[in-house]
PDB file of C-alpha atoms in Angstrom:
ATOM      1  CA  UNK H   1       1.558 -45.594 -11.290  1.00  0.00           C
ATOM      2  CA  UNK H   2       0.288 -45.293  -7.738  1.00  0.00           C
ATOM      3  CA  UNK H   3      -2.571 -42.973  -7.196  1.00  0.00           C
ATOM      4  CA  UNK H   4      -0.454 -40.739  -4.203  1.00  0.00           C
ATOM      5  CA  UNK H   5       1.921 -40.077  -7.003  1.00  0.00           C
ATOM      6  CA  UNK H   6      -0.821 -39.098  -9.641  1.00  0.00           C
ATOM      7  CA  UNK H   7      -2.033 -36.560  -6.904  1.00  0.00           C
ATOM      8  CA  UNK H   8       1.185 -35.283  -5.824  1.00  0.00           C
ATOM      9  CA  UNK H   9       1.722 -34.098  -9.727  1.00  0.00           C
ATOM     10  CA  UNK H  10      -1.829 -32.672  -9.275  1.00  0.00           C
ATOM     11  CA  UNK H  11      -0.894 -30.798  -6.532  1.00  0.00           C
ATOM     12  CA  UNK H  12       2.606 -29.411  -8.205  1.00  0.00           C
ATOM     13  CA  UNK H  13       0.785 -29.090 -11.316  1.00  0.00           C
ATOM     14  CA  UNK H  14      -1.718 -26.586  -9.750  1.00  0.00           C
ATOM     15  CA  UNK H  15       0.803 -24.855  -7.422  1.00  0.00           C
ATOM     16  CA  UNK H  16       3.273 -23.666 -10.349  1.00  0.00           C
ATOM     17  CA  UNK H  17      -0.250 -22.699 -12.538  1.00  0.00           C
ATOM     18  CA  UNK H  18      -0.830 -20.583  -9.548  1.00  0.00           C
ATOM     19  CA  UNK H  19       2.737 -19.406  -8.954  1.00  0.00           C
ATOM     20  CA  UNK H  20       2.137 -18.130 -12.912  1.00  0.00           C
ATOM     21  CA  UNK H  21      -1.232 -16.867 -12.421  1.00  0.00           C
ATOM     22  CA  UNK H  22      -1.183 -15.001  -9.428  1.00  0.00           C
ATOM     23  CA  UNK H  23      -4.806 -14.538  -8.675  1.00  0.00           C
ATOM     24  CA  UNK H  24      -4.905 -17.230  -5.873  1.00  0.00           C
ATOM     25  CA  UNK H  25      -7.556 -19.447  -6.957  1.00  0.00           C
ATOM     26  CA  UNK H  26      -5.800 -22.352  -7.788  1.00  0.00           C
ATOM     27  CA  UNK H  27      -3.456 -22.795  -4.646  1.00  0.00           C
ATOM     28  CA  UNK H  28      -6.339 -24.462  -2.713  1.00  0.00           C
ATOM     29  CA  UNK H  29      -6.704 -26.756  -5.247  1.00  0.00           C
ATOM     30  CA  UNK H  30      -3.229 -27.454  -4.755  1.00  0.00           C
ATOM     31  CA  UNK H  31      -3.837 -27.913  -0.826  1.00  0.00           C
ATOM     32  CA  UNK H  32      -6.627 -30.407  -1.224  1.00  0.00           C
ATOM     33  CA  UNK H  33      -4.533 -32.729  -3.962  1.00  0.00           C
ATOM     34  CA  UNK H  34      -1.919 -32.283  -1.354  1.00  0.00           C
ATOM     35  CA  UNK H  35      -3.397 -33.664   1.561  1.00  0.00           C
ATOM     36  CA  UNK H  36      -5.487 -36.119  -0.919  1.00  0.00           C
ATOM     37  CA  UNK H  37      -1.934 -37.045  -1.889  1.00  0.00           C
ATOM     38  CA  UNK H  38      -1.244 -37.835   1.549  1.00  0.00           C
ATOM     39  CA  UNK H  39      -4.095 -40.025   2.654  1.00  0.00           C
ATOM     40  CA  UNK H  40      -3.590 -41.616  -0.635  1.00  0.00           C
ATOM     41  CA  UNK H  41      -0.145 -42.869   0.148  1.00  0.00           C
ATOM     42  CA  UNK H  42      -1.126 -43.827   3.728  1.00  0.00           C
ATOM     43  CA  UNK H  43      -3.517 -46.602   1.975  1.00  0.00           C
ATOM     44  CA  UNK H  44      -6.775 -45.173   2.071  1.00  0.00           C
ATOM     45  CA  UNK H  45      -9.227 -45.859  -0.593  1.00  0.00           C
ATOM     46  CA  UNK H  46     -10.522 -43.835  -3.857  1.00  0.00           C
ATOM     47  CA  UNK H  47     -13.802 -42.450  -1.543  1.00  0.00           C
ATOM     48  CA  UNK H  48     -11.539 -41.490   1.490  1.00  0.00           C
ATOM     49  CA  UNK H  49      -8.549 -39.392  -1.074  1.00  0.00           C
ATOM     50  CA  UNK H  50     -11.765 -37.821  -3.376  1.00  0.00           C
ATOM     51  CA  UNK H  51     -13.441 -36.386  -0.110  1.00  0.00           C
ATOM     52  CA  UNK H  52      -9.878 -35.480   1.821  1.00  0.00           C
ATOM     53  CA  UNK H  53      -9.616 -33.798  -1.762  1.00  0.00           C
ATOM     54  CA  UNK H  54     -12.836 -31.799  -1.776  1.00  0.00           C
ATOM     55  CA  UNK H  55     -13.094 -31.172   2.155  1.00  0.00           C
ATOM     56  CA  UNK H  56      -9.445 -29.520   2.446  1.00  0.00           C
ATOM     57  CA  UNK H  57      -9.835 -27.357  -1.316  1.00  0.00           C
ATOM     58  CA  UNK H  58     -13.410 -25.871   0.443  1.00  0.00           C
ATOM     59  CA  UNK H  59     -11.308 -25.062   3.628  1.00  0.00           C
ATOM     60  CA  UNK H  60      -8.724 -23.903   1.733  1.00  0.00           C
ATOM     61  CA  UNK H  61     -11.063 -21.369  -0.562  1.00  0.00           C
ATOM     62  CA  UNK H  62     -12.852 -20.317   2.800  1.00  0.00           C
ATOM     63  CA  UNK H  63     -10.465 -19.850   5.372  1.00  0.00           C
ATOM     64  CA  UNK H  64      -7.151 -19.436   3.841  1.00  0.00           C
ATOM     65  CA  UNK H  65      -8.328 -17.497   0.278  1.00  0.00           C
ATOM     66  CA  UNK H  66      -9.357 -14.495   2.117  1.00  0.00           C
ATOM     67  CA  UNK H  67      -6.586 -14.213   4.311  1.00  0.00           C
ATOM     68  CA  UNK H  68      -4.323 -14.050   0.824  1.00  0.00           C
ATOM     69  CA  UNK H  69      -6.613 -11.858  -1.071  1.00  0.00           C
ATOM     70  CA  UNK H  70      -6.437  -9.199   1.821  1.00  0.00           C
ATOM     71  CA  UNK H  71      -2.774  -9.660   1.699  1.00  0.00           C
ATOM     72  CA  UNK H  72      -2.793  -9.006  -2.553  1.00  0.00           C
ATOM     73  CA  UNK H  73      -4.560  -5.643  -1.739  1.00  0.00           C
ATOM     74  CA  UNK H  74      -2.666  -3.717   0.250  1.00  0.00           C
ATOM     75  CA  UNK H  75      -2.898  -0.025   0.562  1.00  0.00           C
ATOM     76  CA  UNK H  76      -0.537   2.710  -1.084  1.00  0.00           C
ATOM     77  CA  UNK H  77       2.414   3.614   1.300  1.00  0.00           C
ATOM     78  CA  UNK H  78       2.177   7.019   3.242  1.00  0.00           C
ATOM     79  CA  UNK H  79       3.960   9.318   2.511  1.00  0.00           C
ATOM     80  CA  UNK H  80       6.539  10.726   4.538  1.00  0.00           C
ATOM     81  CA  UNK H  81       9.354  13.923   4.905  1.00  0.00           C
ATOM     82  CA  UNK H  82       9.282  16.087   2.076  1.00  0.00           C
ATOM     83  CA  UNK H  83       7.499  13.760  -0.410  1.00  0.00           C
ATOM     84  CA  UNK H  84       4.160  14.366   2.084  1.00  0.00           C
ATOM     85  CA  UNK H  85       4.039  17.994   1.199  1.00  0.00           C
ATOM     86  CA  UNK H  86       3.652  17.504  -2.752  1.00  0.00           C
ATOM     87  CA  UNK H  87       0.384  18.733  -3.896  1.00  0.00           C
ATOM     88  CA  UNK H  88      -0.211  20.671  -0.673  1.00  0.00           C
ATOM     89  CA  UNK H  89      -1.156  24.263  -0.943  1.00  0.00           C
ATOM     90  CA  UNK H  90       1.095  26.615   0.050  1.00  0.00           C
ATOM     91  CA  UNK H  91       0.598  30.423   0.623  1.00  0.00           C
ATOM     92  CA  UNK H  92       3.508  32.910  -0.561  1.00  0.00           C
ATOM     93  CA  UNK H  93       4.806  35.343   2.169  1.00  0.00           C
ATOM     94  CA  UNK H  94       7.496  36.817  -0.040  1.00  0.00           C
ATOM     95  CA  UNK H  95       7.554  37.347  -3.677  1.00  0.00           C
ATOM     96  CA  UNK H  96       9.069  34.565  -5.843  1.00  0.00           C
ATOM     97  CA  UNK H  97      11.116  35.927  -8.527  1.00  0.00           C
ATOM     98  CA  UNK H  98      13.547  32.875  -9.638  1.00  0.00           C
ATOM     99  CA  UNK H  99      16.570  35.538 -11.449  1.00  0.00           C
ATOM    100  CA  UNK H 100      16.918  36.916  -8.452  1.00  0.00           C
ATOM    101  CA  UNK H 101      16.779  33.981  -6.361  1.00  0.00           C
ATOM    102  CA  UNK H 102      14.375  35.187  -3.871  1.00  0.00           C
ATOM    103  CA  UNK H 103      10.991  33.986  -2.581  1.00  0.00           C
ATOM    104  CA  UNK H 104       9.279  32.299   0.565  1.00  0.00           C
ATOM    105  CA  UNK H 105       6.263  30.326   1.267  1.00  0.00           C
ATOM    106  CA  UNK H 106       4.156  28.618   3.837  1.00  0.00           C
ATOM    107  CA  UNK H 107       3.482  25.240   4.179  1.00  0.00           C
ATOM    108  CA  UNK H 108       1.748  24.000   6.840  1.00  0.00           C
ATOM    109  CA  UNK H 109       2.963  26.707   9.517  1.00  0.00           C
ATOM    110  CA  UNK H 110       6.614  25.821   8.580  1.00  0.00           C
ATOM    111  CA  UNK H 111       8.675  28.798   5.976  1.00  0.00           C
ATOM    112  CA  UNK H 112      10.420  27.249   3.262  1.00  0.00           C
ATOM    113  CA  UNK H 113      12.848  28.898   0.681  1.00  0.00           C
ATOM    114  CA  UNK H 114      10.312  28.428  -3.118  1.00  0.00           C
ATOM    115  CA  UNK H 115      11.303  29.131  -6.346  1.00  0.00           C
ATOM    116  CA  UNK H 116       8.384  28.965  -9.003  1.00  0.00           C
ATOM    117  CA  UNK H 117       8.146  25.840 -11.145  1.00  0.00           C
ATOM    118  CA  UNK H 118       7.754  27.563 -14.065  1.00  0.00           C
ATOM    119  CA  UNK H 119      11.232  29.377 -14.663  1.00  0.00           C
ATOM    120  CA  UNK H 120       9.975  32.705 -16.340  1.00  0.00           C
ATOM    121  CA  UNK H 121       7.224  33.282 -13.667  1.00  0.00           C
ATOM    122  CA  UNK H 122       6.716  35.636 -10.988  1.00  0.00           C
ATOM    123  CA  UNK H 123       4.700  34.938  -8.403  1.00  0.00           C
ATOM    124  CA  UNK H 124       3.469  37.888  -5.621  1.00  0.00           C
ATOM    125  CA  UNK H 125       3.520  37.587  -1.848  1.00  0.00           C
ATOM    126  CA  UNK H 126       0.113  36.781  -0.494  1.00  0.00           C
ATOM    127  CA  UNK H 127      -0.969  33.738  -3.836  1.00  0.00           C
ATOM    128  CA  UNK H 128      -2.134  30.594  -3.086  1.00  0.00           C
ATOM    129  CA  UNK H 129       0.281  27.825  -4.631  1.00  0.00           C
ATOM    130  CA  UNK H 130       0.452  24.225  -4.903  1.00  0.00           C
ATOM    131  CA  UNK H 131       3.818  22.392  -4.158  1.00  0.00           C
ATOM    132  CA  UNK H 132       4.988  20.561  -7.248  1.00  0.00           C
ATOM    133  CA  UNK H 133       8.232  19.345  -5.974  1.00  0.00           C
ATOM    134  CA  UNK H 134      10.920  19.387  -3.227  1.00  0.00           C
ATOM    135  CA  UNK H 135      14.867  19.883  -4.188  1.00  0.00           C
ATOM    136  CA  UNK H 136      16.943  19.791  -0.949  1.00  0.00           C
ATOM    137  CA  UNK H 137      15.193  22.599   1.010  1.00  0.00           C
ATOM    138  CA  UNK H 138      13.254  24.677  -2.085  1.00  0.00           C
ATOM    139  CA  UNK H 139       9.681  24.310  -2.704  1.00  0.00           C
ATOM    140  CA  UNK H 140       9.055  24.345  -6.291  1.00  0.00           C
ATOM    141  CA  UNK H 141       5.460  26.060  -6.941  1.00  0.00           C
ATOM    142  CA  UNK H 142       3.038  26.589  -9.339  1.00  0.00           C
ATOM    143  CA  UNK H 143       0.072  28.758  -8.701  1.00  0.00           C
TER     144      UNK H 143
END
């Protein structure tokens, strides 16, 4: 078997352990049997394919390796609308009684009709709440 084949199954061999493993270490290994893989097949000798091999998997773990890893890590999504104002305090401007289907709040300068989370609760005008949930345009709250 010719040696450009024996490092082309190196290379596939390390990209679908990567593919499996997720952790990108392995894909520059995958890079350098690549390219040795190349040079290989274009008739270079053992020396030549072994060095291609090592050069391009050190490129590959400093240049494109932290480019991925940054990539693997990427920060929670903001929140938006509604979902933004869960777990905000809110402060209660008229009293929250949930039989009678009456209560207020403000959250963040903006009145919004608020029911208490907790269905047997009252809550008086003037508490400090938290937001626990949105439904359509009633705060849920819990003091």
């Amino acid at each position: 078997m010719d040696a450009w084949v024996i490092w082309l199954i190196v290379a596939v061999v390390f990209a679908v352990a990567e593919v499996a493993n997720l952790s990108f270490y392995l894909f520059p290994f995958a890079i350098g049997a690549a390219a040795a893989a190349v040079v290989s097949g274009a008739g270079a000798g053992a020396a030549i394919t072994w060095a291609t091999f090592a050069v391009l998997t050190a490129v590959s773990f400093t240049v494109v390796r932290p480019i991925a890893r940054r990539h693997l890590h990427v920060p929670p999504q903001i929140r938006t609308g509604t979902a933004a104002l869960i777990g905000r305090t809110a402060i209660v401007t008229e009293r929250i009684v949930n039989d009678d289907a009456a209560g207020k709040v403000r959250i963040d300068g903006e009145v919004w009709t608020a029911r208490s989370y907790d269905e047997d609760k009252v809550i008086e005008e003037g508490t400090r709440v938290h937001v626990m949930e949105i439904r359509g345009a009633t705060a849920l709250v819990d003091d």
